[in-house]
PDB file of N, CA and C in Angstrom:
ATOM      1  N   UNK A   1      75.021 -75.411 -48.660  1.00 80.00           N
ATOM      2  CA  UNK A   1      75.962 -75.282 -49.746  1.00 80.00           C
ATOM      3  C   UNK A   1      75.182 -74.868 -50.986  1.00 80.00           C
ATOM      4  N   UNK A   2      75.662 -73.837 -51.635  1.00 84.00           N
ATOM      5  CA  UNK A   2      74.990 -73.303 -52.809  1.00 84.00           C
ATOM      6  C   UNK A   2      75.270 -74.104 -54.077  1.00 84.00           C
ATOM      7  N   UNK A   3      74.461 -73.837 -55.091  1.00 87.00           N
ATOM      8  CA  UNK A   3      74.568 -74.545 -56.365  1.00 87.00           C
ATOM      9  C   UNK A   3      75.933 -74.335 -57.015  1.00 87.00           C
ATOM     10  N   UNK A   4      76.415 -73.086 -57.004  1.00 88.00           N
ATOM     11  CA  UNK A   4      77.715 -72.780 -57.613  1.00 88.00           C
ATOM     12  C   UNK A   4      78.836 -73.529 -56.908  1.00 88.00           C
ATOM     13  N   UNK A   5      78.761 -73.589 -55.589  1.00 88.00           N
ATOM     14  CA  UNK A   5      79.759 -74.309 -54.794  1.00 88.00           C
ATOM     15  C   UNK A   5      79.772 -75.795 -55.173  1.00 88.00           C
ATOM     16  N   UNK A   6      78.586 -76.378 -55.311  1.00 91.00           N
ATOM     17  CA  UNK A   6      78.488 -77.794 -55.701  1.00 91.00           C
ATOM     18  C   UNK A   6      79.110 -78.039 -57.075  1.00 91.00           C
ATOM     19  N   UNK A   7      78.787 -77.179 -58.033  1.00 93.00           N
ATOM     20  CA  UNK A   7      79.299 -77.337 -59.397  1.00 93.00           C
ATOM     21  C   UNK A   7      80.816 -77.205 -59.415  1.00 93.00           C
ATOM     22  N   UNK A   8      81.350 -76.214 -58.699  1.00 94.00           N
ATOM     23  CA  UNK A   8      82.801 -76.018 -58.674  1.00 94.00           C
ATOM     24  C   UNK A   8      83.507 -77.231 -58.051  1.00 94.00           C
ATOM     25  N   UNK A   9      82.943 -77.787 -57.008  1.00 92.00           N
ATOM     26  CA  UNK A   9      83.528 -78.973 -56.379  1.00 92.00           C
ATOM     27  C   UNK A   9      83.531 -80.168 -57.343  1.00 92.00           C
ATOM     28  N   UNK A  10      82.430 -80.330 -58.071  1.00 95.00           N
ATOM     29  CA  UNK A  10      82.349 -81.435 -59.021  1.00 95.00           C
ATOM     30  C   UNK A  10      83.357 -81.253 -60.160  1.00 95.00           C
ATOM     31  N   UNK A  11      83.510 -80.041 -60.651  1.00 96.00           N
ATOM     32  CA  UNK A  11      84.472 -79.763 -61.725  1.00 96.00           C
ATOM     33  C   UNK A  11      85.891 -80.063 -61.257  1.00 96.00           C
ATOM     34  N   UNK A  12      86.236 -79.602 -60.052  1.00 96.00           N
ATOM     35  CA  UNK A  12      87.571 -79.866 -59.506  1.00 96.00           C
ATOM     36  C   UNK A  12      87.786 -81.372 -59.336  1.00 96.00           C
ATOM     37  N   UNK A  13      86.774 -82.082 -58.850  1.00 96.00           N
ATOM     38  CA  UNK A  13      86.888 -83.533 -58.660  1.00 96.00           C
ATOM     39  C   UNK A  13      87.105 -84.246 -60.001  1.00 96.00           C
ATOM     40  N   UNK A  14      86.396 -83.816 -61.021  1.00 96.00           N
ATOM     41  CA  UNK A  14      86.552 -84.425 -62.352  1.00 96.00           C
ATOM     42  C   UNK A  14      87.952 -84.159 -62.901  1.00 96.00           C
ATOM     43  N   UNK A  15      88.444 -82.936 -62.731  1.00 97.00           N
ATOM     44  CA  UNK A  15      89.790 -82.606 -63.213  1.00 97.00           C
ATOM     45  C   UNK A  15      90.837 -83.444 -62.489  1.00 97.00           C
ATOM     46  N   UNK A  16      90.710 -83.566 -61.171  1.00 96.00           N
ATOM     47  CA  UNK A  16      91.657 -84.386 -60.406  1.00 96.00           C
ATOM     48  C   UNK A  16      91.594 -85.832 -60.868  1.00 96.00           C
ATOM     49  N   UNK A  17      90.382 -86.351 -61.050  1.00 95.00           N
ATOM     50  CA  UNK A  17      90.226 -87.724 -61.526  1.00 95.00           C
ATOM     51  C   UNK A  17      90.879 -87.937 -62.885  1.00 95.00           C
ATOM     52  N   UNK A  18      90.695 -86.982 -63.790  1.00 96.00           N
ATOM     53  CA  UNK A  18      91.291 -87.077 -65.121  1.00 96.00           C
ATOM     54  C   UNK A  18      92.817 -87.041 -65.035  1.00 96.00           C
ATOM     55  N   UNK A  19      93.354 -86.128 -64.240  1.00 96.00           N
ATOM     56  CA  UNK A  19      94.808 -86.029 -64.102  1.00 96.00           C
ATOM     57  C   UNK A  19      95.395 -87.293 -63.476  1.00 96.00           C
ATOM     58  N   UNK A  20      94.679 -87.876 -62.540  1.00 95.00           N
ATOM     59  CA  UNK A  20      95.152 -89.118 -61.922  1.00 95.00           C
ATOM     60  C   UNK A  20      95.086 -90.272 -62.929  1.00 95.00           C
ATOM     61  N   UNK A  21      93.993 -90.326 -63.686  1.00 95.00           N
ATOM     62  CA  UNK A  21      93.806 -91.391 -64.678  1.00 95.00           C
ATOM     63  C   UNK A  21      94.869 -91.332 -65.770  1.00 95.00           C
ATOM     64  N   UNK A  22      95.252 -90.128 -66.178  1.00 95.00           N
ATOM     65  CA  UNK A  22      96.256 -89.970 -67.234  1.00 95.00           C
ATOM     66  C   UNK A  22      97.684 -89.953 -66.671  1.00 95.00           C
ATOM     67  N   UNK A  23      97.799 -90.193 -65.380  1.00 93.00           N
ATOM     68  CA  UNK A  23      99.085 -90.302 -64.677  1.00 93.00           C
ATOM     69  C   UNK A  23      99.901 -89.004 -64.681  1.00 93.00           C
ATOM     70  N   UNK A  24      99.214 -87.876 -64.780  1.00 95.00           N
ATOM     71  CA  UNK A  24      99.884 -86.591 -64.645  1.00 95.00           C
ATOM     72  C   UNK A  24     100.245 -86.376 -63.171  1.00 95.00           C
ATOM     73  N   UNK A  25      99.343 -86.798 -62.286  1.00 94.00           N
ATOM     74  CA  UNK A  25      99.641 -86.789 -60.860  1.00 94.00           C
ATOM     75  C   UNK A  25      99.667 -88.230 -60.378  1.00 94.00           C
ATOM     76  N   UNK A  26     100.593 -88.524 -59.471  1.00 92.00           N
ATOM     77  CA  UNK A  26     100.704 -89.888 -58.964  1.00 92.00           C
ATOM     78  C   UNK A  26     101.354 -89.859 -57.590  1.00 92.00           C
ATOM     79  N   UNK A  27     101.570 -91.012 -57.042  1.00 93.00           N
ATOM     80  CA  UNK A  27     102.226 -91.126 -55.749  1.00 93.00           C
ATOM     81  C   UNK A  27     101.382 -90.559 -54.623  1.00 93.00           C
ATOM     82  N   UNK A  28     102.071 -90.026 -53.626  1.00 95.00           N
ATOM     83  CA  UNK A  28     101.388 -89.489 -52.453  1.00 95.00           C
ATOM     84  C   UNK A  28     100.489 -88.316 -52.820  1.00 95.00           C
ATOM     85  N   UNK A  29     100.964 -87.453 -53.698  1.00 94.00           N
ATOM     86  CA  UNK A  29     100.150 -86.319 -54.137  1.00 94.00           C
ATOM     87  C   UNK A  29      98.884 -86.807 -54.831  1.00 94.00           C
ATOM     88  N   UNK A  30      99.020 -87.809 -55.674  1.00 93.00           N
ATOM     89  CA  UNK A  30      97.867 -88.360 -56.371  1.00 93.00           C
ATOM     90  C   UNK A  30      96.853 -88.955 -55.416  1.00 93.00           C
ATOM     91  N   UNK A  31      97.330 -89.668 -54.409  1.00 94.00           N
ATOM     92  CA  UNK A  31      96.422 -90.260 -53.419  1.00 94.00           C
ATOM     93  C   UNK A  31      95.732 -89.181 -52.589  1.00 94.00           C
ATOM     94  N   UNK A  32      96.488 -88.170 -52.192  1.00 96.00           N
ATOM     95  CA  UNK A  32      95.912 -87.073 -51.415  1.00 96.00           C
ATOM     96  C   UNK A  32      94.846 -86.340 -52.225  1.00 96.00           C
ATOM     97  N   UNK A  33      95.166 -85.991 -53.467  1.00 96.00           N
ATOM     98  CA  UNK A  33      94.204 -85.282 -54.309  1.00 96.00           C
ATOM     99  C   UNK A  33      93.009 -86.164 -54.660  1.00 96.00           C
ATOM    100  N   UNK A  34      93.254 -87.474 -54.807  1.00 95.00           N
ATOM    101  CA  UNK A  34      92.154 -88.404 -55.059  1.00 95.00           C
ATOM    102  C   UNK A  34      91.194 -88.447 -53.888  1.00 95.00           C
ATOM    103  N   UNK A  35      91.738 -88.486 -52.676  1.00 96.00           N
ATOM    104  CA  UNK A  35      90.888 -88.467 -51.481  1.00 96.00           C
ATOM    105  C   UNK A  35      90.122 -87.146 -51.401  1.00 96.00           C
ATOM    106  N   UNK A  36      90.780 -86.049 -51.728  1.00 95.00           N
ATOM    107  CA  UNK A  36      90.116 -84.748 -51.725  1.00 95.00           C
ATOM    108  C   UNK A  36      88.985 -84.718 -52.757  1.00 95.00           C
ATOM    109  N   UNK A  37      89.208 -85.301 -53.918  1.00 96.00           N
ATOM    110  CA  UNK A  37      88.173 -85.348 -54.961  1.00 96.00           C
ATOM    111  C   UNK A  37      86.964 -86.149 -54.485  1.00 96.00           C
ATOM    112  N   UNK A  38      87.216 -87.264 -53.812  1.00 95.00           N
ATOM    113  CA  UNK A  38      86.115 -88.082 -53.288  1.00 95.00           C
ATOM    114  C   UNK A  38      85.329 -87.293 -52.243  1.00 95.00           C
ATOM    115  N   UNK A  39      86.041 -86.578 -51.374  1.00 94.00           N
ATOM    116  CA  UNK A  39      85.370 -85.753 -50.364  1.00 94.00           C
ATOM    117  C   UNK A  39      84.544 -84.661 -51.038  1.00 94.00           C
ATOM    118  N   UNK A  40      85.079 -84.044 -52.084  1.00 93.00           N
ATOM    119  CA  UNK A  40      84.339 -83.020 -52.817  1.00 93.00           C
ATOM    120  C   UNK A  40      83.042 -83.584 -53.399  1.00 93.00           C
ATOM    121  N   UNK A  41      83.112 -84.774 -53.982  1.00 95.00           N
ATOM    122  CA  UNK A  41      81.920 -85.381 -54.576  1.00 95.00           C
ATOM    123  C   UNK A  41      80.888 -85.693 -53.492  1.00 95.00           C
ATOM    124  N   UNK A  42      81.328 -86.275 -52.394  1.00 94.00           N
ATOM    125  CA  UNK A  42      80.400 -86.626 -51.314  1.00 94.00           C
ATOM    126  C   UNK A  42      79.740 -85.378 -50.735  1.00 94.00           C
ATOM    127  N   UNK A  43      80.542 -84.348 -50.452  1.00 91.00           N
ATOM    128  CA  UNK A  43      79.956 -83.134 -49.870  1.00 91.00           C
ATOM    129  C   UNK A  43      79.040 -82.422 -50.861  1.00 91.00           C
ATOM    130  N   UNK A  44      79.297 -82.563 -52.145  1.00 91.00           N
ATOM    131  CA  UNK A  44      78.399 -81.976 -53.143  1.00 91.00           C
ATOM    132  C   UNK A  44      77.051 -82.674 -53.142  1.00 91.00           C
ATOM    133  N   UNK A  45      77.064 -83.990 -53.027  1.00 92.00           N
ATOM    134  CA  UNK A  45      75.814 -84.745 -53.045  1.00 92.00           C
ATOM    135  C   UNK A  45      74.986 -84.548 -51.778  1.00 92.00           C
ATOM    136  N   UNK A  46      75.646 -84.407 -50.635  1.00 90.00           N
ATOM    137  CA  UNK A  46      74.883 -84.229 -49.393  1.00 90.00           C
ATOM    138  C   UNK A  46      74.645 -82.755 -49.070  1.00 90.00           C
ATOM    139  N   UNK A  47      75.205 -81.858 -49.848  1.00 84.00           N
ATOM    140  CA  UNK A  47      75.031 -80.408 -49.702  1.00 84.00           C
ATOM    141  C   UNK A  47      75.458 -79.895 -48.330  1.00 84.00           C
ATOM    142  N   UNK A  48      76.518 -80.463 -47.804  1.00 83.00           N
ATOM    143  CA  UNK A  48      77.013 -80.036 -46.492  1.00 83.00           C
ATOM    144  C   UNK A  48      78.519 -80.226 -46.429  1.00 83.00           C
ATOM    145  N   UNK A  49      79.215 -79.187 -45.985  1.00 82.00           N
ATOM    146  CA  UNK A  49      80.652 -79.271 -45.791  1.00 82.00           C
ATOM    147  C   UNK A  49      80.949 -79.019 -44.315  1.00 82.00           C
ATOM    148  N   UNK A  50      81.480 -80.013 -43.603  1.00 84.00           N
ATOM    149  CA  UNK A  50      81.730 -79.841 -42.177  1.00 84.00           C
ATOM    150  C   UNK A  50      82.753 -78.744 -41.862  1.00 84.00           C
ATOM    151  N   UNK A  51      83.646 -78.420 -42.779  1.00 79.00           N
ATOM    152  CA  UNK A  51      84.620 -77.368 -42.533  1.00 79.00           C
ATOM    153  C   UNK A  51      83.994 -75.975 -42.571  1.00 79.00           C
ATOM    154  N   UNK A  52      82.838 -75.836 -43.198  1.00 80.00           N
ATOM    155  CA  UNK A  52      82.176 -74.546 -43.254  1.00 80.00           C
ATOM    156  C   UNK A  52      81.599 -74.153 -41.891  1.00 80.00           C
ATOM    157  N   UNK A  53      81.222 -75.131 -41.076  1.00 75.00           N
ATOM    158  CA  UNK A  53      80.576 -74.869 -39.798  1.00 75.00           C
ATOM    159  C   UNK A  53      81.418 -74.021 -38.843  1.00 75.00           C
ATOM    160  N   UNK A  54      82.657 -74.423 -38.519  1.00 81.00           N
ATOM    161  CA  UNK A  54      83.416 -73.622 -37.555  1.00 81.00           C
ATOM    162  C   UNK A  54      83.780 -72.230 -38.076  1.00 81.00           C
ATOM    163  N   UNK A  55      83.842 -72.061 -39.384  1.00 79.00           N
ATOM    164  CA  UNK A  55      84.202 -70.762 -39.952  1.00 79.00           C
ATOM    165  C   UNK A  55      82.982 -69.900 -40.269  1.00 79.00           C
ATOM    166  N   UNK A  56      81.794 -70.457 -40.108  1.00 80.00           N
ATOM    167  CA  UNK A  56      80.572 -69.697 -40.359  1.00 80.00           C
ATOM    168  C   UNK A  56      80.329 -69.375 -41.817  1.00 80.00           C
ATOM    169  N   UNK A  57      80.837 -70.202 -42.705  1.00 79.00           N
ATOM    170  CA  UNK A  57      80.682 -69.970 -44.146  1.00 79.00           C
ATOM    171  C   UNK A  57      79.355 -70.552 -44.611  1.00 79.00           C
ATOM    172  N   UNK A  58      78.627 -69.786 -45.401  1.00 77.00           N
ATOM    173  CA  UNK A  58      77.363 -70.239 -45.968  1.00 77.00           C
ATOM    174  C   UNK A  58      77.315 -69.795 -47.420  1.00 77.00           C
ATOM    175  N   UNK A  59      77.339 -70.744 -48.351  1.00 76.00           N
ATOM    176  CA  UNK A  59      77.337 -70.394 -49.772  1.00 76.00           C
ATOM    177  C   UNK A  59      75.955 -70.558 -50.392  1.00 76.00           C
ATOM    178  N   UNK A  60      74.953 -70.849 -49.567  1.00 79.00           N
ATOM    179  CA  UNK A  60      73.601 -71.018 -50.077  1.00 79.00           C
ATOM    180  C   UNK A  60      73.031 -69.666 -50.487  1.00 79.00           C
ATOM    181  N   UNK A  61      72.391 -69.630 -51.649  1.00 72.00           N
ATOM    182  CA  UNK A  61      71.812 -68.385 -52.130  1.00 72.00           C
ATOM    183  C   UNK A  61      70.663 -67.955 -51.226  1.00 72.00           C
ATOM    184  N   UNK A  62      70.626 -66.679 -50.925  1.00 72.00           N
ATOM    185  CA  UNK A  62      69.555 -66.130 -50.099  1.00 72.00           C
ATOM    186  C   UNK A  62      68.381 -65.749 -50.978  1.00 72.00           C
ATOM    187  N   UNK A  63      67.151 -65.994 -50.468  1.00 72.00           N
ATOM    188  CA  UNK A  63      65.948 -65.629 -51.229  1.00 72.00           C
ATOM    189  C   UNK A  63      65.457 -64.275 -50.812  1.00 72.00           C
TER     190      UNK A  63
END
């Protein structure tokens, strides 16, 4: 997972967290997006997204 991919995931997770905290999103949608935000944060920290494997996606910068 590339640096840009990690940053974008973290930004999306922060936005979702903020929207949930301010109660703009709630209920089932809020829980679903909250779980997605947690997954984004975890995959950013471990630099691996399991969904990229079957699709052959690689966002790591080539040297």
